[in-house]
């Protein structure tokens, strides 16, 4: 089955000015869709037709097929990203809150660390909150690179720092975009759910 553009788990107007409907129309409806269309065209007629998205990412990486890797990984990254956003302001609780306190001292300190990683990442890429062993880790991957392509990387949350994620609403102000998202738009329930280690499968398809 060809890859598809997943539906957003909220309406495109749900975030108001934090993330505009126009941004969703472009970011989800055009950028994410373009990765889907391109990956499908690259897989069609090859022995990867019918493989899952995560399998395609792994095989494209192993064989050095950069165009396929980039487009397939971007499908996965974006699918995971949308799930990590929520228009309802939440706060971490339970086990997740404990891990945040253990690893960073406080929720605010974690947000600062994530912001610094996202803002400090040079060029296009993704800032990540991962689970490493029993501890949380903040890091970033460049361009399309993805935890789905790294054995043992357990993804919990990501922030898209490609300019296409914020240019309509924030122009070049990546710090303002990241700070607003972290303060108002994170789905901490999704982050907590991913502590089960199954985050990679939650954005898989096929
Ligand atoms: Zn993006």
JSON list of C-alpha atoms and ligand atoms in Angstrom, two decimals:
[
{"chain": "A", "resi": 1, "resn": "UNK", "atom": "CA", "xyz": [0.00, 0.00, 0.00]},
{"chain": "A", "resi": 2, "resn": "UNK", "atom": "CA", "xyz": [1.39, 3.43, -0.83]},
{"chain": "A", "resi": 3, "resn": "UNK", "atom": "CA", "xyz": [2.24, 5.78, 2.00]},
{"chain": "A", "resi": 4, "resn": "UNK", "atom": "CA", "xyz": [-0.40, 8.36, 2.89]},
{"chain": "A", "resi": 5, "resn": "UNK", "atom": "CA", "xyz": [-0.70, 11.77, 4.51]},
{"chain": "A", "resi": 6, "resn": "UNK", "atom": "CA", "xyz": [-2.07, 11.14, 8.02]},
{"chain": "A", "resi": 7, "resn": "UNK", "atom": "CA", "xyz": [-4.98, 13.28, 9.14]},
{"chain": "A", "resi": 8, "resn": "UNK", "atom": "CA", "xyz": [-4.16, 15.89, 11.77]},
{"chain": "A", "resi": 9, "resn": "UNK", "atom": "CA", "xyz": [-5.51, 14.97, 15.22]},
{"chain": "A", "resi": 10, "resn": "UNK", "atom": "CA", "xyz": [-7.08, 18.49, 15.55]},
{"chain": "A", "resi": 11, "resn": "UNK", "atom": "CA", "xyz": [-8.51, 21.15, 13.27]},
{"chain": "A", "resi": 12, "resn": "UNK", "atom": "CA", "xyz": [-6.09, 23.45, 11.47]},
{"chain": "A", "resi": 13, "resn": "UNK", "atom": "CA", "xyz": [-7.59, 26.46, 13.31]},
{"chain": "A", "resi": 14, "resn": "UNK", "atom": "CA", "xyz": [-7.33, 24.87, 16.78]},
{"chain": "A", "resi": 15, "resn": "UNK", "atom": "CA", "xyz": [-4.12, 26.66, 17.80]},
{"chain": "A", "resi": 16, "resn": "UNK", "atom": "CA", "xyz": [-5.12, 30.24, 16.92]},
{"chain": "A", "resi": 17, "resn": "UNK", "atom": "CA", "xyz": [-2.10, 32.48, 16.48]},
{"chain": "A", "resi": 18, "resn": "UNK", "atom": "CA", "xyz": [0.29, 29.93, 18.02]},
{"chain": "A", "resi": 19, "resn": "UNK", "atom": "CA", "xyz": [0.19, 27.90, 14.81]},
{"chain": "A", "resi": 20, "resn": "UNK", "atom": "CA", "xyz": [-2.06, 29.41, 12.16]},
{"chain": "A", "resi": 21, "resn": "UNK", "atom": "CA", "xyz": [-4.36, 27.47, 9.85]},
{"chain": "A", "resi": 22, "resn": "UNK", "atom": "CA", "xyz": [-2.27, 28.80, 6.99]},
{"chain": "A", "resi": 23, "resn": "UNK", "atom": "CA", "xyz": [0.84, 27.20, 8.49]},
{"chain": "A", "resi": 24, "resn": "UNK", "atom": "CA", "xyz": [-0.97, 23.86, 8.76]},
{"chain": "A", "resi": 25, "resn": "UNK", "atom": "CA", "xyz": [-2.25, 24.21, 5.20]},
{"chain": "A", "resi": 26, "resn": "UNK", "atom": "CA", "xyz": [1.32, 24.60, 3.94]},
{"chain": "A", "resi": 27, "resn": "UNK", "atom": "CA", "xyz": [3.27, 22.52, 6.44]},
{"chain": "A", "resi": 28, "resn": "UNK", "atom": "CA", "xyz": [0.90, 19.54, 6.52]},
{"chain": "A", "resi": 29, "resn": "UNK", "atom": "CA", "xyz": [-1.00, 19.98, 3.26]},
{"chain": "A", "resi": 30, "resn": "UNK", "atom": "CA", "xyz": [1.95, 20.82, 1.03]},
{"chain": "A", "resi": 31, "resn": "UNK", "atom": "CA", "xyz": [5.35, 20.05, 2.65]},
{"chain": "A", "resi": 32, "resn": "UNK", "atom": "CA", "xyz": [4.38, 16.83, 4.41]},
{"chain": "A", "resi": 33, "resn": "UNK", "atom": "CA", "xyz": [2.28, 15.75, 1.42]},
{"chain": "A", "resi": 34, "resn": "UNK", "atom": "CA", "xyz": [5.20, 16.36, -0.94]},
{"chain": "A", "resi": 35, "resn": "UNK", "atom": "CA", "xyz": [7.36, 13.96, 1.09]},
{"chain": "A", "resi": 36, "resn": "UNK", "atom": "CA", "xyz": [4.59, 11.34, 0.85]},
{"chain": "A", "resi": 37, "resn": "UNK", "atom": "CA", "xyz": [4.20, 11.77, -2.90]},
{"chain": "A", "resi": 38, "resn": "UNK", "atom": "CA", "xyz": [7.94, 11.72, -3.53]},
{"chain": "A", "resi": 39, "resn": "UNK", "atom": "CA", "xyz": [8.56, 8.65, -1.36]},
{"chain": "A", "resi": 40, "resn": "UNK", "atom": "CA", "xyz": [5.74, 6.80, -3.12]},
{"chain": "A", "resi": 41, "resn": "UNK", "atom": "CA", "xyz": [7.18, 7.62, -6.52]},
{"chain": "A", "resi": 42, "resn": "UNK", "atom": "CA", "xyz": [10.65, 6.42, -5.42]},
{"chain": "A", "resi": 43, "resn": "UNK", "atom": "CA", "xyz": [9.34, 3.15, -3.97]},
{"chain": "A", "resi": 44, "resn": "UNK", "atom": "CA", "xyz": [6.88, 2.30, -6.75]},
{"chain": "A", "resi": 45, "resn": "UNK", "atom": "CA", "xyz": [8.01, -0.68, -8.80]},
{"chain": "A", "resi": 46, "resn": "UNK", "atom": "CA", "xyz": [10.96, -1.49, -6.51]},
{"chain": "A", "resi": 47, "resn": "UNK", "atom": "CA", "xyz": [11.32, -4.38, -4.08]},
{"chain": "A", "resi": 48, "resn": "UNK", "atom": "CA", "xyz": [10.50, -1.91, -1.29]},
{"chain": "A", "resi": 49, "resn": "UNK", "atom": "CA", "xyz": [6.91, -1.49, -2.50]},
{"chain": "A", "resi": 50, "resn": "UNK", "atom": "CA", "xyz": [4.74, -2.86, 0.31]},
{"chain": "A", "resi": 51, "resn": "UNK", "atom": "CA", "xyz": [7.38, -2.42, 3.02]},
{"chain": "A", "resi": 52, "resn": "UNK", "atom": "CA", "xyz": [6.47, -0.41, 6.10]},
{"chain": "A", "resi": 53, "resn": "UNK", "atom": "CA", "xyz": [7.65, 3.18, 6.42]},
{"chain": "A", "resi": 54, "resn": "UNK", "atom": "CA", "xyz": [10.15, 2.29, 9.15]},
{"chain": "A", "resi": 55, "resn": "UNK", "atom": "CA", "xyz": [11.50, -0.59, 7.03]},
{"chain": "A", "resi": 56, "resn": "UNK", "atom": "CA", "xyz": [11.91, 1.73, 4.06]},
{"chain": "A", "resi": 57, "resn": "UNK", "atom": "CA", "xyz": [13.79, 4.26, 6.22]},
{"chain": "A", "resi": 58, "resn": "UNK", "atom": "CA", "xyz": [16.16, 1.53, 7.47]},
{"chain": "A", "resi": 59, "resn": "UNK", "atom": "CA", "xyz": [16.76, 0.02, 4.04]},
{"chain": "A", "resi": 60, "resn": "UNK", "atom": "CA", "xyz": [17.24, 3.38, 2.33]},
{"chain": "A", "resi": 61, "resn": "UNK", "atom": "CA", "xyz": [19.79, 4.29, 4.99]},
{"chain": "A", "resi": 62, "resn": "UNK", "atom": "CA", "xyz": [21.62, 0.95, 4.66]},
{"chain": "A", "resi": 63, "resn": "UNK", "atom": "CA", "xyz": [21.79, 1.19, 0.87]},
{"chain": "A", "resi": 64, "resn": "UNK", "atom": "CA", "xyz": [22.76, 4.86, 0.80]},
{"chain": "A", "resi": 65, "resn": "UNK", "atom": "CA", "xyz": [19.60, 5.87, -1.09]},
{"chain": "A", "resi": 66, "resn": "UNK", "atom": "CA", "xyz": [19.58, 9.49, 0.12]},
{"chain": "A", "resi": 67, "resn": "UNK", "atom": "CA", "xyz": [16.50, 10.77, -1.72]},
{"chain": "A", "resi": 68, "resn": "UNK", "atom": "CA", "xyz": [14.37, 7.89, -0.48]},
{"chain": "A", "resi": 69, "resn": "UNK", "atom": "CA", "xyz": [15.79, 8.13, 3.03]},
{"chain": "A", "resi": 70, "resn": "UNK", "atom": "CA", "xyz": [15.12, 11.86, 3.23]},
{"chain": "A", "resi": 71, "resn": "UNK", "atom": "CA", "xyz": [11.55, 11.68, 2.00]},
{"chain": "A", "resi": 72, "resn": "UNK", "atom": "CA", "xyz": [10.58, 8.58, 4.00]},
{"chain": "A", "resi": 73, "resn": "UNK", "atom": "CA", "xyz": [12.18, 9.90, 7.20]},
{"chain": "A", "resi": 74, "resn": "UNK", "atom": "CA", "xyz": [10.39, 13.22, 6.73]},
{"chain": "A", "resi": 75, "resn": "UNK", "atom": "CA", "xyz": [7.04, 11.41, 6.47]},
{"chain": "A", "resi": 76, "resn": "UNK", "atom": "CA", "xyz": [7.79, 9.71, 9.77]},
{"chain": "A", "resi": 77, "resn": "UNK", "atom": "CA", "xyz": [9.19, 12.83, 11.50]},
{"chain": "A", "resi": 78, "resn": "UNK", "atom": "CA", "xyz": [6.16, 14.94, 10.58]},
{"chain": "A", "resi": 79, "resn": "UNK", "atom": "CA", "xyz": [3.65, 12.22, 11.50]},
{"chain": "A", "resi": 80, "resn": "UNK", "atom": "CA", "xyz": [5.28, 12.02, 14.93]},
{"chain": "A", "resi": 81, "resn": "UNK", "atom": "CA", "xyz": [5.49, 15.81, 15.27]},
{"chain": "A", "resi": 82, "resn": "UNK", "atom": "CA", "xyz": [1.74, 16.37, 14.69]},
{"chain": "A", "resi": 83, "resn": "UNK", "atom": "CA", "xyz": [0.89, 13.86, 17.42]},
{"chain": "A", "resi": 84, "resn": "UNK", "atom": "CA", "xyz": [3.11, 15.69, 19.88]},
{"chain": "A", "resi": 85, "resn": "UNK", "atom": "CA", "xyz": [1.11, 18.91, 19.57]},
{"chain": "A", "resi": 86, "resn": "UNK", "atom": "CA", "xyz": [-2.12, 19.74, 21.39]},
{"chain": "A", "resi": 87, "resn": "UNK", "atom": "CA", "xyz": [-4.23, 22.90, 21.47]},
{"chain": "A", "resi": 88, "resn": "UNK", "atom": "CA", "xyz": [-5.12, 22.14, 25.10]},
{"chain": "A", "resi": 89, "resn": "UNK", "atom": "CA", "xyz": [-2.43, 23.37, 27.46]},
{"chain": "A", "resi": 90, "resn": "UNK", "atom": "CA", "xyz": [-1.22, 20.51, 29.63]},
{"chain": "A", "resi": 91, "resn": "UNK", "atom": "CA", "xyz": [1.54, 19.76, 32.11]},
{"chain": "A", "resi": 92, "resn": "UNK", "atom": "CA", "xyz": [3.55, 16.56, 32.52]},
{"chain": "A", "resi": 93, "resn": "UNK", "atom": "CA", "xyz": [2.39, 14.31, 35.34]},
{"chain": "A", "resi": 94, "resn": "UNK", "atom": "CA", "xyz": [3.14, 10.92, 36.89]},
{"chain": "A", "resi": 95, "resn": "UNK", "atom": "CA", "xyz": [6.22, 9.01, 35.78]},
{"chain": "A", "resi": 96, "resn": "UNK", "atom": "CA", "xyz": [7.06, 11.59, 33.12]},
{"chain": "A", "resi": 97, "resn": "UNK", "atom": "CA", "xyz": [7.06, 14.41, 35.66]},
{"chain": "A", "resi": 98, "resn": "UNK", "atom": "CA", "xyz": [9.37, 12.33, 37.89]},
{"chain": "A", "resi": 99, "resn": "UNK", "atom": "CA", "xyz": [11.82, 11.71, 35.04]},
{"chain": "A", "resi": 100, "resn": "UNK", "atom": "CA", "xyz": [11.82, 15.41, 34.18]},
{"chain": "A", "resi": 101, "resn": "UNK", "atom": "CA", "xyz": [12.63, 16.35, 37.77]},
{"chain": "A", "resi": 102, "resn": "UNK", "atom": "CA", "xyz": [15.36, 13.68, 37.96]},
{"chain": "A", "resi": 103, "resn": "UNK", "atom": "CA", "xyz": [16.94, 14.68, 34.66]},
{"chain": "A", "resi": 104, "resn": "UNK", "atom": "CA", "xyz": [16.59, 18.43, 34.57]},
{"chain": "A", "resi": 105, "resn": "UNK", "atom": "CA", "xyz": [15.49, 19.60, 38.00]},
{"chain": "A", "resi": 106, "resn": "UNK", "atom": "CA", "xyz": [12.19, 21.10, 36.86]},
{"chain": "A", "resi": 107, "resn": "UNK", "atom": "CA", "xyz": [9.73, 21.31, 33.98]},
{"chain": "A", "resi": 108, "resn": "UNK", "atom": "CA", "xyz": [10.90, 24.85, 33.26]},
{"chain": "A", "resi": 109, "resn": "UNK", "atom": "CA", "xyz": [14.51, 23.67, 33.08]},
{"chain": "A", "resi": 110, "resn": "UNK", "atom": "CA", "xyz": [13.53, 20.98, 30.56]},
{"chain": "A", "resi": 111, "resn": "UNK", "atom": "CA", "xyz": [11.73, 23.56, 28.40]},
{"chain": "A", "resi": 112, "resn": "UNK", "atom": "CA", "xyz": [14.82, 25.77, 28.47]},
{"chain": "A", "resi": 113, "resn": "UNK", "atom": "CA", "xyz": [17.03, 22.85, 27.47]},
{"chain": "A", "resi": 114, "resn": "UNK", "atom": "CA", "xyz": [14.69, 21.91, 24.59]},
{"chain": "A", "resi": 115, "resn": "UNK", "atom": "CA", "xyz": [14.51, 25.52, 23.47]},
{"chain": "A", "resi": 116, "resn": "UNK", "atom": "CA", "xyz": [18.29, 25.90, 23.53]},
{"chain": "A", "resi": 117, "resn": "UNK", "atom": "CA", "xyz": [18.69, 22.71, 21.49]},
{"chain": "A", "resi": 118, "resn": "UNK", "atom": "CA", "xyz": [16.05, 23.74, 18.93]},
{"chain": "A", "resi": 119, "resn": "UNK", "atom": "CA", "xyz": [17.31, 27.32, 18.61]},
{"chain": "A", "resi": 120, "resn": "UNK", "atom": "CA", "xyz": [20.97, 26.28, 18.60]},
{"chain": "A", "resi": 121, "resn": "UNK", "atom": "CA", "xyz": [20.57, 23.69, 15.86]},
{"chain": "A", "resi": 122, "resn": "UNK", "atom": "CA", "xyz": [22.24, 25.21, 12.81]},
{"chain": "A", "resi": 123, "resn": "UNK", "atom": "CA", "xyz": [20.10, 24.96, 9.69]},
{"chain": "A", "resi": 124, "resn": "UNK", "atom": "CA", "xyz": [17.26, 22.50, 9.17]},
{"chain": "A", "resi": 125, "resn": "UNK", "atom": "CA", "xyz": [16.53, 19.65, 11.52]},
{"chain": "A", "resi": 126, "resn": "UNK", "atom": "CA", "xyz": [14.59, 18.43, 14.52]},
{"chain": "A", "resi": 127, "resn": "UNK", "atom": "CA", "xyz": [15.06, 18.83, 18.27]},
{"chain": "A", "resi": 128, "resn": "UNK", "atom": "CA", "xyz": [14.17, 15.68, 20.21]},
{"chain": "A", "resi": 129, "resn": "UNK", "atom": "CA", "xyz": [13.31, 14.51, 23.66]},
{"chain": "A", "resi": 130, "resn": "UNK", "atom": "CA", "xyz": [14.40, 10.87, 23.82]},
{"chain": "A", "resi": 131, "resn": "UNK", "atom": "CA", "xyz": [14.36, 8.17, 26.46]},
{"chain": "A", "resi": 132, "resn": "UNK", "atom": "CA", "xyz": [17.80, 6.69, 26.93]},
{"chain": "A", "resi": 133, "resn": "UNK", "atom": "CA", "xyz": [17.82, 3.79, 29.35]},
{"chain": "A", "resi": 134, "resn": "UNK", "atom": "CA", "xyz": [15.81, 5.15, 32.26]},
{"chain": "A", "resi": 135, "resn": "UNK", "atom": "CA", "xyz": [16.66, 8.78, 31.64]},
{"chain": "A", "resi": 136, "resn": "UNK", "atom": "CA", "xyz": [15.46, 11.60, 29.42]},
{"chain": "A", "resi": 137, "resn": "UNK", "atom": "CA", "xyz": [17.81, 13.08, 26.87]},
{"chain": "A", "resi": 138, "resn": "UNK", "atom": "CA", "xyz": [17.56, 16.26, 24.77]},
{"chain": "A", "resi": 139, "resn": "UNK", "atom": "CA", "xyz": [19.31, 16.19, 21.41]},
{"chain": "A", "resi": 140, "resn": "UNK", "atom": "CA", "xyz": [18.79, 17.11, 17.77]},
{"chain": "A", "resi": 141, "resn": "UNK", "atom": "CA", "xyz": [19.12, 15.46, 14.37]},
{"chain": "A", "resi": 142, "resn": "UNK", "atom": "CA", "xyz": [20.05, 17.24, 11.17]},
{"chain": "A", "resi": 143, "resn": "UNK", "atom": "CA", "xyz": [17.87, 17.65, 8.06]},
{"chain": "A", "resi": 144, "resn": "UNK", "atom": "CA", "xyz": [15.65, 14.56, 7.71]},
{"chain": "A", "resi": 145, "resn": "UNK", "atom": "CA", "xyz": [17.59, 12.34, 10.10]},
{"chain": "A", "resi": 146, "resn": "UNK", "atom": "CA", "xyz": [15.33, 10.62, 12.58]},
{"chain": "A", "resi": 147, "resn": "UNK", "atom": "CA", "xyz": [15.21, 8.42, 15.69]},
{"chain": "A", "resi": 148, "resn": "UNK", "atom": "CA", "xyz": [13.34, 5.98, 13.43]},
{"chain": "A", "resi": 149, "resn": "UNK", "atom": "CA", "xyz": [16.69, 5.45, 11.68]},
{"chain": "A", "resi": 150, "resn": "UNK", "atom": "CA", "xyz": [18.73, 4.87, 14.85]},
{"chain": "A", "resi": 151, "resn": "UNK", "atom": "CA", "xyz": [18.46, 1.59, 16.73]},
{"chain": "A", "resi": 152, "resn": "UNK", "atom": "CA", "xyz": [17.74, 2.16, 20.38]},
{"chain": "A", "resi": 153, "resn": "UNK", "atom": "CA", "xyz": [16.65, 5.80, 20.03]},
{"chain": "A", "resi": 154, "resn": "UNK", "atom": "CA", "xyz": [13.31, 6.03, 21.85]},
{"chain": "A", "resi": 155, "resn": "UNK", "atom": "CA", "xyz": [11.46, 9.16, 20.70]},
{"chain": "A", "resi": 156, "resn": "UNK", "atom": "CA", "xyz": [9.14, 11.00, 23.08]},
{"chain": "A", "resi": 157, "resn": "UNK", "atom": "CA", "xyz": [8.68, 14.47, 21.51]},
{"chain": "A", "resi": 158, "resn": "UNK", "atom": "CA", "xyz": [10.03, 16.51, 18.63]},
{"chain": "A", "resi": 159, "resn": "UNK", "atom": "CA", "xyz": [10.16, 20.13, 17.57]},
{"chain": "A", "resi": 160, "resn": "UNK", "atom": "CA", "xyz": [10.47, 20.84, 13.85]},
{"chain": "A", "resi": 161, "resn": "UNK", "atom": "CA", "xyz": [13.08, 23.53, 13.28]},
{"chain": "A", "resi": 162, "resn": "UNK", "atom": "CA", "xyz": [12.88, 23.64, 9.50]},
{"chain": "A", "resi": 163, "resn": "UNK", "atom": "CA", "xyz": [11.99, 27.18, 8.46]},
{"chain": "A", "resi": 164, "resn": "UNK", "atom": "CA", "xyz": [8.84, 25.90, 6.77]},
{"chain": "A", "resi": 165, "resn": "UNK", "atom": "CA", "xyz": [7.50, 25.13, 10.28]},
{"chain": "A", "resi": 166, "resn": "UNK", "atom": "CA", "xyz": [7.41, 28.75, 11.40]},
{"chain": "A", "resi": 167, "resn": "UNK", "atom": "CA", "xyz": [8.14, 31.20, 8.62]},
{"chain": "A", "resi": 168, "resn": "UNK", "atom": "CA", "xyz": [4.50, 32.15, 7.92]},
{"chain": "A", "resi": 169, "resn": "UNK", "atom": "CA", "xyz": [3.68, 32.92, 11.57]},
{"chain": "A", "resi": 170, "resn": "UNK", "atom": "CA", "xyz": [7.04, 33.91, 13.05]},
{"chain": "A", "resi": 171, "resn": "UNK", "atom": "CA", "xyz": [9.15, 34.85, 10.03]},
{"chain": "A", "resi": 172, "resn": "UNK", "atom": "CA", "xyz": [12.78, 34.27, 11.02]},
{"chain": "A", "resi": 173, "resn": "UNK", "atom": "CA", "xyz": [12.08, 34.27, 14.77]},
{"chain": "A", "resi": 174, "resn": "UNK", "atom": "CA", "xyz": [12.81, 30.63, 15.55]},
{"chain": "A", "resi": 175, "resn": "UNK", "atom": "CA", "xyz": [13.31, 31.31, 19.30]},
{"chain": "A", "resi": 176, "resn": "UNK", "atom": "CA", "xyz": [9.85, 32.89, 19.63]},
{"chain": "A", "resi": 177, "resn": "UNK", "atom": "CA", "xyz": [8.26, 30.02, 17.70]},
{"chain": "A", "resi": 178, "resn": "UNK", "atom": "CA", "xyz": [9.92, 27.33, 19.81]},
{"chain": "A", "resi": 179, "resn": "UNK", "atom": "CA", "xyz": [9.19, 29.10, 23.10]},
{"chain": "A", "resi": 180, "resn": "UNK", "atom": "CA", "xyz": [5.52, 29.56, 22.19]},
{"chain": "A", "resi": 181, "resn": "UNK", "atom": "CA", "xyz": [5.12, 25.96, 21.09]},
{"chain": "A", "resi": 182, "resn": "UNK", "atom": "CA", "xyz": [6.79, 24.59, 24.21]},
{"chain": "A", "resi": 183, "resn": "UNK", "atom": "CA", "xyz": [4.69, 26.81, 26.46]},
{"chain": "A", "resi": 184, "resn": "UNK", "atom": "CA", "xyz": [1.30, 26.37, 24.82]},
{"chain": "A", "resi": 185, "resn": "UNK", "atom": "CA", "xyz": [1.10, 23.52, 22.36]},
{"chain": "A", "resi": 186, "resn": "UNK", "atom": "CA", "xyz": [2.74, 20.33, 23.64]},
{"chain": "A", "resi": 187, "resn": "UNK", "atom": "CA", "xyz": [0.76, 17.12, 24.03]},
{"chain": "A", "resi": 188, "resn": "UNK", "atom": "CA", "xyz": [2.40, 15.88, 27.24]},
{"chain": "A", "resi": 189, "resn": "UNK", "atom": "CA", "xyz": [0.00, 12.91, 27.33]},
{"chain": "A", "resi": 190, "resn": "UNK", "atom": "CA", "xyz": [1.51, 11.73, 24.05]},
{"chain": "A", "resi": 191, "resn": "UNK", "atom": "CA", "xyz": [5.01, 12.25, 25.46]},
{"chain": "A", "resi": 192, "resn": "UNK", "atom": "CA", "xyz": [4.11, 10.16, 28.52]},
{"chain": "A", "resi": 193, "resn": "UNK", "atom": "CA", "xyz": [2.58, 7.42, 26.38]},
{"chain": "A", "resi": 194, "resn": "UNK", "atom": "CA", "xyz": [5.87, 7.09, 24.47]},
{"chain": "A", "resi": 195, "resn": "UNK", "atom": "CA", "xyz": [7.67, 6.12, 27.67]},
{"chain": "A", "resi": 196, "resn": "UNK", "atom": "CA", "xyz": [6.49, 2.60, 26.76]},
{"chain": "A", "resi": 197, "resn": "UNK", "atom": "CA", "xyz": [9.23, 2.57, 24.08]},
{"chain": "A", "resi": 198, "resn": "UNK", "atom": "CA", "xyz": [6.76, 2.24, 21.20]},
{"chain": "A", "resi": 199, "resn": "UNK", "atom": "CA", "xyz": [7.04, 5.77, 19.83]},
{"chain": "A", "resi": 200, "resn": "UNK", "atom": "CA", "xyz": [8.65, 4.68, 16.57]},
{"chain": "A", "resi": 201, "resn": "UNK", "atom": "CA", "xyz": [5.64, 2.49, 15.77]},
{"chain": "A", "resi": 202, "resn": "UNK", "atom": "CA", "xyz": [3.19, 5.36, 16.45]},
{"chain": "A", "resi": 203, "resn": "UNK", "atom": "CA", "xyz": [4.24, 7.19, 13.28]},
{"chain": "A", "resi": 204, "resn": "UNK", "atom": "CA", "xyz": [4.81, 4.06, 11.18]},
{"chain": "A", "resi": 205, "resn": "UNK", "atom": "CA", "xyz": [2.51, 3.05, 8.35]},
{"chain": "A", "resi": 206, "resn": "UNK", "atom": "CA", "xyz": [2.22, 0.44, 5.64]},
{"chain": "B", "resi": 1, "resn": "LIG", "atom": "ZN1", "xyz": [8.32, 20.34, 8.76]}
]
